[in-house]
Amino acid sequence: MKNITIVGGGLVGSLLAVFLAKRGHKVNVYERRPDPRKTDVYAGRSINLVVSHRGWTALRAAGVDKEVERIVVPVYARMTHDRDGKLTRLPYSIDERAIHSVSRGELNKLLLSEAEKMPNVALHFGHRCTGVHLDTATCSFHDELEGDDVAVPADLVFGADGAPSAVRAEMARGRFNFSQEFIEHDYKEIAFPPNPDGTPRMDPNCLHIWPRRYFMLMGLANIDGGFTGTLFMPHAGEYSFDRIADEKDLMRFFQEHFKDAIPMLPDLAEQYFRNPQSNLAIIRCSPWTHKDKVALVGDAAHAIVPFYGEGMNAGYEDCKVLNDLLNAYGDDDWGTVLDAYGKARKPNGDAIADLSLRNFVEMRDLVADPRFILRKKIEGRLQHLHPDKWLPLYSQVKFTDIPYVEALREGQRHDRIMEQVLAMPGIAEKWESEEVEKKAMELMEG
Ligand SMILES: Cc1cc2nc3c(=O)[nH]c(=O)nc-3n(C[C@H](O)[C@H](O)[C@H](O)COP(=O)(O)OP(=O)(O)OC[C@H]3O[C@@H](n4cnc5c(N)ncnc54)[C@H](O)[C@@H]3O)c2cc1C
């Protein structure tokens, strides 16, 4: 059994600790921040997350899914809010399948507690990784409380330290490919409190979106009846965070674009000016591993934009794949396991990065576009009539384990087919006809 250091006790590091400890390894998790169960490290930047199929598969494999089920809210549809407050409900699947909304902070706390239940796991908070000797799997940490510097030798190191990974930075000193691309949009959390009697102000089983082409507001339910809202908007330009300097600008902006949200946000201005504005970047790198000593997991390996709600799910799938490889090759041949892990996951990390950018465009512009809504209806019908042949891209990503690479390829094929279907004369009137179904299936099989 190995002595393993995990750098980062966030969403992925805490789940990986459970997986590895259950296999009998001795696990030490070093987390830069204080213990979130004792200090509110998530205030104003909690951001709700969606757990979907891949996430559940991994949580189940780690034996913690039942605990997580207690803190989630099922979400069956998108609910778009237009400028006049008109609502349109768009189900995520034809068979009422749900994704699940969860508070990032609550999930992190739960998984840390699950890890801590294991006698072979130790959690060290307030320890910032400052360097890694890759060949000897020795990490250096700065103890933020005591001010000491400590060197921790181990058999293996996992970098689960998120997008700004110190472990990855160390790997980047050698032969290492790296790219970081900021998108023009930043985001800010804006919470919708519950009604005074504790009931939700909107349908909690929908993801609420106010898509406005250049920017959008989103809301996901919490178990307490409130919603965590997120405003995504360019950092500079005509519609941007830069243009909102004071309460007057803010209220004018909300009056014009998100009027129906105003009565649900009694402390909008206070929250807006208090909560931080954060940026979004896509990080791609390779290799993800160093010999039989070091591996990157989660955002440290593949930070993506959040528009498919898959970053954490992809990170959880990393953990599940690692666990499966350990089942296949045993717990002693880490050289083979890490090599196979990198080869299996890297192409999928790239594919989910591409898919997430694609969904950004879909959420921002297309959800409000009648052609998009028509396409969804036609695809839903095709899936209903030919469930073995037509599985929409969204369902492949959110409701199956189909590798992201394959889902992306299939999604691009669907685009080409639907382009021709939507070009059929009179399609808006005859979308439910046999003619449309036949044409789509011919193209699918052709
Ligand atoms: C607005 C937004 C919405 C999102 N929505 C979704 C969603 O709906 N579904 C989904 O699946 N994903 C979503 N994501 C993505 C998801 O948040 C990330 O993919 C996930 O948090 C990655 O987990 P991680 O553990 O790899 O990294 P992190 O959660 O970033 O955790 C890394 C941890 O490492 C610690 N750390 C960092 N540096 C050091 C160091 N030097 N030493 C020690 N510790 C260190 C950090 O303090 C942190 O606790 C969203 C992201 C954003 C920004």
Coordinates of C-alpha atoms and ligand atoms in Angstrom, one line a residue:
M1 CA 0.0 0.0 0.0
K2 CA 1.2 3.5 -0.9
N3 CA 1.7 6.7 1.0
I4 CA -0.2 9.2 -1.2
T5 CA -0.2 13.0 -1.0
I6 CA -3.2 14.8 -2.5
V7 CA -2.6 18.5 -3.1
G8 CA -6.0 20.3 -2.9
G9 CA -9.0 19.3 -0.8
G10 CA -11.6 20.8 -3.2
L11 CA -14.4 18.9 -4.9
V12 CA -12.1 16.4 -6.7
G13 CA -9.3 16.0 -4.2
S14 CA -11.8 15.1 -1.4
L15 CA -13.5 12.4 -3.6
L16 CA -10.2 11.0 -4.7
A17 CA -9.1 10.7 -1.1
V18 CA -12.2 8.5 -0.4
F19 CA -11.4 6.3 -3.5
L20 CA -7.8 5.8 -2.6
A21 CA -8.4 5.3 1.1
K22 CA -11.0 2.6 0.4
R23 CA -8.3 0.7 -1.5
G24 CA -6.2 0.8 1.7
H25 CA -3.7 3.5 0.8
K26 CA -2.5 6.0 3.4
V27 CA -3.8 9.4 2.2
N28 CA -2.7 12.9 3.3
V29 CA -4.7 15.8 1.8
Y30 CA -3.1 19.2 2.0
E31 CA -5.5 22.1 1.4
R32 CA -4.5 25.8 1.1
R33 CA -7.6 27.2 2.7
P34 CA -9.0 26.8 6.2
D35 CA -11.4 24.0 6.9
P36 CA -14.7 25.0 5.1
R37 CA -16.7 23.2 7.9
K38 CA -15.3 25.7 10.4
T39 CA -14.9 28.9 8.3
D40 CA -17.2 30.2 5.6
V41 CA -14.6 30.1 2.8
Y42 CA -17.3 30.0 0.2
A43 CA -19.2 33.2 1.1
G44 CA -20.2 35.1 -2.1
R45 CA -18.5 32.5 -4.3
S46 CA -20.4 29.4 -3.6
I47 CA -21.9 28.9 -7.0
N48 CA -24.3 26.0 -7.4
L49 CA -23.2 23.0 -9.5
V50 CA -25.0 20.5 -11.5
V51 CA -24.2 16.8 -10.7
S52 CA -25.1 14.6 -13.7
H53 CA -24.7 11.0 -14.7
R54 CA -20.9 10.8 -14.8
G55 CA -20.7 12.5 -11.4
W56 CA -23.2 10.1 -9.9
T57 CA -21.4 7.1 -11.4
A58 CA -18.2 8.1 -9.6
L59 CA -20.0 9.0 -6.4
R60 CA -21.7 5.6 -6.4
A61 CA -18.4 3.8 -7.1
A62 CA -16.9 5.6 -4.1
G63 CA -19.9 4.7 -1.9
V64 CA -21.0 8.2 -1.1
D65 CA -23.9 8.8 -3.5
K66 CA -26.6 8.2 -0.9
E67 CA -25.2 10.9 1.3
V68 CA -24.9 13.3 -1.6
E69 CA -28.5 12.6 -2.6
R70 CA -29.7 14.3 0.6
I71 CA -28.3 17.7 -0.4
V72 CA -29.4 17.9 -4.1
V73 CA -32.5 19.3 -5.9
P74 CA -33.6 17.5 -9.1
V75 CA -33.7 19.7 -12.2
Y76 CA -35.8 18.5 -15.1
A77 CA -35.8 21.4 -17.5
R78 CA -34.5 24.8 -18.5
M79 CA -36.9 27.7 -17.9
T80 CA -36.1 30.7 -20.1
H81 CA -37.2 34.1 -19.0
D82 CA -37.7 36.6 -21.8
R83 CA -37.4 40.4 -21.4
D84 CA -41.2 40.6 -20.6
G85 CA -40.9 37.9 -18.0
K86 CA -42.6 35.3 -20.3
L87 CA -41.5 31.8 -19.3
T88 CA -40.7 28.8 -21.6
R89 CA -40.0 25.4 -20.2
L90 CA -37.6 23.2 -22.2
P91 CA -37.2 19.7 -20.7
Y92 CA -33.7 18.2 -20.7
S93 CA -34.9 14.8 -22.0
I94 CA -38.0 13.2 -23.4
D95 CA -38.2 10.8 -20.5
E96 CA -38.1 13.3 -17.6
R97 CA -34.6 12.6 -16.6
A98 CA -33.0 15.0 -14.1
I99 CA -29.7 16.6 -13.5
H100 CA -29.1 17.7 -9.8
S101 CA -28.4 21.1 -8.3
V102 CA -26.0 21.2 -5.3
S103 CA -24.2 23.9 -3.4
R104 CA -20.5 23.7 -4.0
G105 CA -19.7 24.5 -0.4
E106 CA -22.1 21.8 1.0
L107 CA -20.8 19.2 -1.3
N108 CA -17.2 19.9 -0.5
K109 CA -17.9 19.8 3.2
L110 CA -19.8 16.5 2.9
L111 CA -17.0 14.9 0.9
L112 CA -14.3 16.1 3.4
S113 CA -16.3 14.6 6.2
E114 CA -16.7 11.3 4.3
A115 CA -12.9 11.2 3.7
E116 CA -12.2 12.0 7.3
K117 CA -14.3 9.1 8.5
M118 CA -11.6 6.8 7.1
P119 CA -8.8 6.0 9.6
N120 CA -6.1 6.1 6.8
V121 CA -7.0 9.7 5.7
A122 CA -5.5 12.8 7.3
L123 CA -6.7 16.3 6.3
H124 CA -4.2 19.2 6.7
F125 CA -5.9 22.6 6.1
G126 CA -4.1 26.0 5.8
H127 CA -1.2 24.2 3.9
R128 CA -0.2 25.8 0.6
C129 CA 1.8 23.7 -1.8
T130 CA 4.9 25.7 -2.8
G131 CA 6.7 23.1 -4.8
V132 CA 7.0 19.5 -5.7
H133 CA 10.1 17.3 -6.3
L134 CA 8.6 15.2 -9.1
D135 CA 11.0 12.3 -9.1
T136 CA 10.8 11.7 -5.4
A137 CA 7.1 12.7 -4.9
T138 CA 8.1 15.1 -2.2
C139 CA 5.9 18.2 -1.7
S140 CA 6.8 21.5 0.0
F141 CA 4.0 23.2 1.9
H142 CA 3.8 26.6 3.7
D143 CA 1.7 26.3 6.8
E144 CA -0.4 29.5 6.6
L145 CA -1.2 29.4 10.3
E146 CA 2.1 28.6 11.9
G147 CA 4.2 30.2 9.2
D148 CA 6.4 27.1 8.9
D149 CA 7.6 25.4 5.7
V150 CA 7.4 21.6 5.6
A151 CA 8.7 19.0 3.2
V152 CA 6.4 15.9 2.9
P153 CA 7.8 12.8 1.1
A154 CA 5.4 10.3 -0.3
D155 CA 5.2 7.4 -2.9
L156 CA 2.8 9.4 -5.1
V157 CA 1.4 12.9 -5.5
F158 CA -1.9 13.8 -7.0
G159 CA -2.4 17.4 -8.1
A160 CA -6.1 18.2 -7.3
D161 CA -5.3 21.9 -6.8
G162 CA -7.6 23.3 -9.4
A163 CA -7.0 25.7 -12.3
P164 CA -4.0 27.6 -10.7
S165 CA -2.3 24.2 -9.8
A166 CA 1.1 24.4 -8.2
V167 CA 1.7 20.8 -9.1
R168 CA 1.1 21.5 -12.7
A169 CA 3.4 24.5 -12.5
E170 CA 6.1 22.3 -11.3
M171 CA 5.5 19.8 -14.2
A172 CA 5.6 22.8 -16.6
R173 CA 9.3 23.3 -15.8
G174 CA 10.0 20.3 -17.9
R175 CA 8.9 19.1 -21.3
F176 CA 5.2 20.0 -20.9
N177 CA 2.5 21.5 -23.2
F178 CA 0.3 24.2 -21.7
S179 CA -2.3 26.7 -22.9
Q180 CA -4.5 29.0 -21.0
E181 CA -7.3 30.9 -22.8
F182 CA -9.5 33.5 -21.0
I183 CA -12.9 34.0 -22.4
E184 CA -14.2 37.6 -22.5
H185 CA -17.0 36.7 -19.9
D186 CA -16.6 37.0 -16.2
Y187 CA -19.1 35.9 -13.6
K188 CA -20.6 37.0 -10.3
E189 CA -22.8 35.3 -7.8
I190 CA -26.2 36.8 -7.0
A191 CA -28.3 34.8 -4.5
F192 CA -32.2 34.7 -4.7
P193 CA -33.4 34.2 -1.2
P194 CA -36.6 32.1 -0.5
N195 CA -39.9 33.8 0.2
P196 CA -40.3 34.8 3.9
D197 CA -42.2 31.6 4.5
G198 CA -39.3 29.5 3.1
T199 CA -41.0 28.6 -0.2
P200 CA -39.0 29.1 -3.5
R201 CA -39.7 32.1 -5.6
M202 CA -39.4 30.1 -8.8
D203 CA -40.0 26.5 -9.9
P204 CA -37.0 24.8 -8.1
N205 CA -37.0 21.9 -10.5
C206 CA -35.9 24.0 -13.4
L207 CA -32.6 25.7 -14.3
H208 CA -33.7 29.3 -14.8
I209 CA -32.0 31.3 -17.6
W210 CA -32.3 34.8 -18.8
P211 CA -30.4 34.5 -22.1
R212 CA -29.6 37.9 -23.6
R213 CA -27.1 37.1 -26.4
Y214 CA -24.1 39.0 -25.0
F215 CA -24.7 38.0 -21.4
M216 CA -27.0 35.9 -19.3
L217 CA -28.3 35.3 -15.8
M218 CA -28.8 31.8 -14.4
G219 CA -30.4 30.4 -11.3
L220 CA -30.2 27.0 -9.7
A221 CA -32.2 25.9 -6.7
N222 CA -30.8 25.2 -3.2
I223 CA -32.4 22.8 -0.7
D224 CA -33.4 25.8 1.5
G225 CA -35.9 27.2 -1.1
G226 CA -33.4 29.8 -2.3
F227 CA -31.6 29.9 -5.6
T228 CA -27.9 30.7 -6.4
G229 CA -27.9 33.0 -9.4
T230 CA -24.9 33.7 -11.6
L231 CA -24.5 36.6 -13.9
F232 CA -22.2 35.9 -16.9
M233 CA -21.2 39.0 -18.8
P234 CA -18.1 40.4 -20.7
H235 CA -15.7 42.1 -18.4
A236 CA -15.4 45.1 -20.8
G237 CA -17.4 46.6 -23.7
E238 CA -21.0 47.8 -24.4
Y239 CA -22.7 45.2 -22.1
S240 CA -20.2 44.5 -19.4
F241 CA -19.3 44.5 -15.8
D242 CA -17.2 47.6 -16.5
R243 CA -20.3 49.6 -17.4
I244 CA -21.9 49.1 -14.0
A245 CA -20.3 51.5 -11.7
D246 CA -23.0 52.3 -9.2
E247 CA -26.5 51.3 -8.0
K248 CA -28.2 53.5 -10.6
D249 CA -26.4 51.7 -13.5
L250 CA -27.2 48.4 -12.0
M251 CA -30.9 49.0 -11.5
R252 CA -31.2 50.5 -15.0
F253 CA -29.5 47.4 -16.4
F254 CA -31.7 45.0 -14.5
Q255 CA -34.9 47.0 -15.4
E256 CA -34.0 46.7 -19.1
H257 CA -32.9 43.1 -19.2
F258 CA -34.0 41.1 -16.1
K259 CA -37.1 42.9 -15.0
D260 CA -38.9 39.9 -13.6
A261 CA -35.9 39.0 -11.4
I262 CA -35.9 42.4 -9.5
P263 CA -38.7 41.6 -7.1
M264 CA -37.0 38.3 -6.3
L265 CA -33.7 40.1 -5.4
P266 CA -34.4 42.4 -2.5
D267 CA -30.7 43.1 -1.7
L268 CA -29.5 43.0 -5.3
A269 CA -27.3 46.1 -5.1
E270 CA -25.7 45.1 -1.9
Q271 CA -24.9 41.7 -3.2
Y272 CA -23.7 42.9 -6.5
F273 CA -21.2 45.3 -5.1
R274 CA -20.1 43.0 -2.4
N275 CA -19.6 39.7 -4.3
P276 CA -16.4 39.2 -6.3
Q277 CA -16.2 39.2 -10.1
S278 CA -14.3 36.2 -11.3
N279 CA -12.9 35.3 -14.6
L280 CA -13.1 32.1 -16.7
A281 CA -10.4 30.3 -18.5
I282 CA -9.8 27.1 -20.4
I283 CA -6.6 25.2 -19.5
R284 CA -5.2 22.4 -21.6
C285 CA -2.0 20.6 -20.9
S286 CA -0.1 17.4 -21.4
P287 CA 1.2 15.1 -20.2
W288 CA -1.0 14.8 -17.1
T289 CA 1.4 12.4 -15.4
H290 CA 5.1 12.1 -14.4
K291 CA 6.4 8.6 -14.4
D292 CA 4.8 6.5 -11.6
K293 CA 5.0 9.4 -9.2
V294 CA 2.7 12.3 -10.1
A295 CA -0.7 12.8 -11.8
L296 CA -3.1 15.7 -12.3
V297 CA -6.9 15.3 -11.8
G298 CA -9.8 17.6 -12.1
D299 CA -9.4 21.3 -13.0
A300 CA -5.6 21.1 -12.5
A301 CA -5.6 18.9 -15.7
H302 CA -8.6 20.4 -17.6
A303 CA -10.1 23.6 -16.5
I304 CA -13.1 24.4 -18.7
V305 CA -15.8 27.0 -19.0
P306 CA -18.8 26.1 -16.9
F307 CA -21.5 26.1 -19.6
Y308 CA -22.1 22.4 -19.8
G309 CA -22.0 22.1 -16.0
E310 CA -19.4 19.3 -16.5
G311 CA -16.1 20.4 -14.9
M312 CA -16.7 18.7 -11.6
N313 CA -18.4 15.7 -13.3
A314 CA -15.4 15.3 -15.6
G315 CA -13.1 15.5 -12.6
Y316 CA -15.2 12.8 -10.8
E317 CA -14.9 10.7 -13.9
D318 CA -11.1 11.0 -13.7
C319 CA -11.3 9.5 -10.2
K320 CA -13.6 6.7 -11.4
V321 CA -11.3 5.9 -14.4
L322 CA -8.3 5.8 -12.1
N323 CA -10.1 3.5 -9.7
D324 CA -11.1 1.2 -12.6
L325 CA -7.5 1.1 -13.8
L326 CA -6.3 0.2 -10.3
N327 CA -8.9 -2.6 -10.4
A328 CA -7.5 -3.8 -13.7
Y329 CA -3.7 -3.5 -13.0
G330 CA -3.5 -3.7 -9.3
D331 CA -2.3 -1.2 -6.7
D332 CA 1.4 -1.8 -7.2
D333 CA 2.0 -1.1 -10.9
W334 CA 1.4 2.7 -10.8
G335 CA 3.6 3.3 -13.8
T336 CA 1.1 1.4 -16.0
V337 CA -1.9 2.8 -14.2
L338 CA -0.9 6.4 -14.6
D339 CA 0.2 6.0 -18.2
A340 CA -3.1 4.4 -19.1
Y341 CA -5.0 7.1 -17.1
G342 CA -3.3 10.0 -19.0
K343 CA -3.9 8.3 -22.4
A344 CA -7.6 7.6 -21.6
R345 CA -8.5 11.0 -20.1
K346 CA -6.5 13.7 -22.0
P347 CA -8.5 13.4 -25.3
N348 CA -11.7 13.5 -23.2
G349 CA -10.5 16.6 -21.3
D350 CA -10.0 18.3 -24.6
A351 CA -13.4 17.2 -25.9
I352 CA -15.3 18.5 -22.9
A353 CA -13.5 21.8 -23.2
D354 CA -14.7 22.1 -26.8
L355 CA -18.2 20.9 -25.8
S356 CA -18.4 23.5 -23.0
L357 CA -17.5 26.4 -25.3
R358 CA -20.2 25.1 -27.7
N359 CA -22.8 25.1 -25.0
F360 CA -21.8 28.6 -24.1
V361 CA -23.1 29.8 -27.4
E362 CA -26.2 27.6 -27.1
M363 CA -27.2 28.9 -23.7
R364 CA -26.4 32.5 -24.4
D365 CA -28.0 33.0 -27.8
L366 CA -29.8 29.9 -28.9
V367 CA -32.1 29.1 -26.1
A368 CA -33.9 32.3 -27.0
D369 CA -33.9 31.4 -30.7
P370 CA -37.1 29.9 -32.2
R371 CA -35.0 27.8 -34.6
F372 CA -33.1 26.3 -31.7
I373 CA -36.4 25.5 -29.9
L374 CA -37.7 23.9 -33.1
R375 CA -34.5 21.8 -33.5
K376 CA -34.9 20.6 -29.9
K377 CA -38.5 19.6 -30.6
I378 CA -37.6 17.7 -33.8
E379 CA -34.7 16.0 -32.0
G380 CA -37.0 15.0 -29.1
R381 CA -39.4 13.5 -31.6
L382 CA -36.6 11.6 -33.4
Q383 CA -35.4 10.3 -30.1
H384 CA -38.9 9.2 -29.1
L385 CA -39.4 7.3 -32.4
H386 CA -35.9 5.9 -32.7
P387 CA -34.4 5.7 -29.2
D388 CA -31.7 3.3 -30.4
K389 CA -30.6 5.6 -33.2
W390 CA -31.0 9.2 -32.1
L391 CA -29.6 10.3 -28.8
P392 CA -29.2 14.1 -28.7
L393 CA -25.8 15.4 -27.8
Y394 CA -27.0 17.0 -24.5
S395 CA -28.3 13.5 -23.4
Q396 CA -25.0 11.9 -24.4
V397 CA -23.0 14.3 -22.3
K398 CA -25.4 14.5 -19.3
F399 CA -27.1 11.2 -19.1
T400 CA -24.6 8.6 -20.3
D401 CA -20.9 7.5 -19.9
I402 CA -20.3 7.8 -23.6
P403 CA -16.7 9.2 -23.8
Y404 CA -16.8 13.0 -24.4
V405 CA -14.7 12.5 -27.6
E406 CA -17.4 10.3 -29.1
A407 CA -20.2 12.5 -27.9
L408 CA -18.6 15.5 -29.6
R409 CA -18.1 13.6 -32.9
E410 CA -21.7 12.5 -32.9
G411 CA -22.9 16.0 -32.0
Q412 CA -21.1 17.4 -35.0
R413 CA -22.8 14.8 -37.2
H414 CA -26.2 15.7 -35.7
D415 CA -25.5 19.4 -36.6
R416 CA -24.9 18.6 -40.2
I417 CA -28.1 16.5 -40.4
M418 CA -30.3 19.1 -38.6
E419 CA -29.0 21.9 -40.8
Q420 CA -30.5 20.0 -43.8
V421 CA -33.7 19.2 -41.9
L422 CA -34.2 22.8 -40.8
A423 CA -33.7 23.9 -44.4
M424 CA -36.7 21.9 -45.6
P425 CA -39.4 24.3 -46.9
G426 CA -42.2 24.8 -44.4
I427 CA -40.3 23.0 -41.6
A428 CA -42.0 25.1 -38.9
E429 CA -45.4 23.7 -39.9
K430 CA -44.5 20.1 -40.8
W431 CA -41.9 19.3 -38.2
E432 CA -44.0 16.4 -36.8
S433 CA -44.6 14.9 -40.2
E434 CA -43.4 11.5 -41.5
E435 CA -41.5 13.3 -44.3
V436 CA -39.3 15.1 -41.8
E437 CA -38.7 12.0 -39.8
K438 CA -37.8 10.0 -42.9
K439 CA -35.4 12.7 -44.2
A440 CA -33.5 12.8 -40.8
M441 CA -33.2 9.1 -40.5
E442 CA -32.0 8.7 -44.1
L443 CA -29.3 11.3 -43.4
M444 CA -28.5 9.5 -40.2
E445 CA -28.0 6.2 -41.9
G446 CA -26.4 7.6 -45.0
Ligands
LIG1 C1 -19.5 29.5 -12.2 C2 -19.1 28.1 -12.3 C3 -20.1 27.1 -12.4 C4 -19.8 25.8 -12.5 N1 -20.8 24.8 -12.6 C5 -20.5 23.5 -12.7 C6 -21.6 22.6 -12.8 O1 -22.7 22.9 -12.8 N2 -21.2 21.2 -12.8 C7 -19.9 20.8 -12.8 O2 -19.7 19.6 -12.9 N3 -18.9 21.7 -12.7 C8 -19.2 23.1 -12.6 N4 -18.2 24.0 -12.5 C9 -16.8 23.5 -12.5 C10 -16.3 23.0 -11.2 O3 -16.5 24.0 -10.2 C11 -14.9 22.6 -11.2 O4 -14.7 21.7 -12.3 C12 -14.5 21.9 -9.9 O5 -14.6 22.7 -8.8 C13 -13.1 21.3 -10.0 O6 -12.8 20.7 -8.8 P1 -11.3 20.6 -8.4 O7 -11.3 19.9 -7.1 O8 -10.5 20.0 -9.5 O9 -10.8 22.1 -8.3 P2 -11.2 23.2 -7.2 O10 -12.7 23.0 -6.9 O11 -10.8 24.5 -7.7 O12 -10.4 22.8 -5.9 C14 -9.0 22.9 -5.8 C15 -8.6 23.0 -4.4 O13 -7.2 23.1 -4.3 C16 -6.9 24.1 -3.4 N5 -5.6 24.6 -3.8 C17 -5.3 25.4 -4.8 N6 -4.0 25.7 -4.9 C18 -3.4 25.0 -3.8 C19 -2.1 24.9 -3.3 N7 -1.1 25.5 -3.9 N8 -1.9 24.1 -2.2 C20 -2.9 23.5 -1.6 N9 -4.2 23.6 -2.0 C21 -4.4 24.3 -3.1 C22 -8.0 25.1 -3.5 O14 -8.1 25.9 -2.3 C23 -9.2 24.3 -3.7 O15 -9.8 23.9 -2.5 C24 -18.5 25.3 -12.4 C25 -17.5 26.3 -12.3 C26 -17.8 27.6 -12.2 C27 -16.7 28.6 -12.1

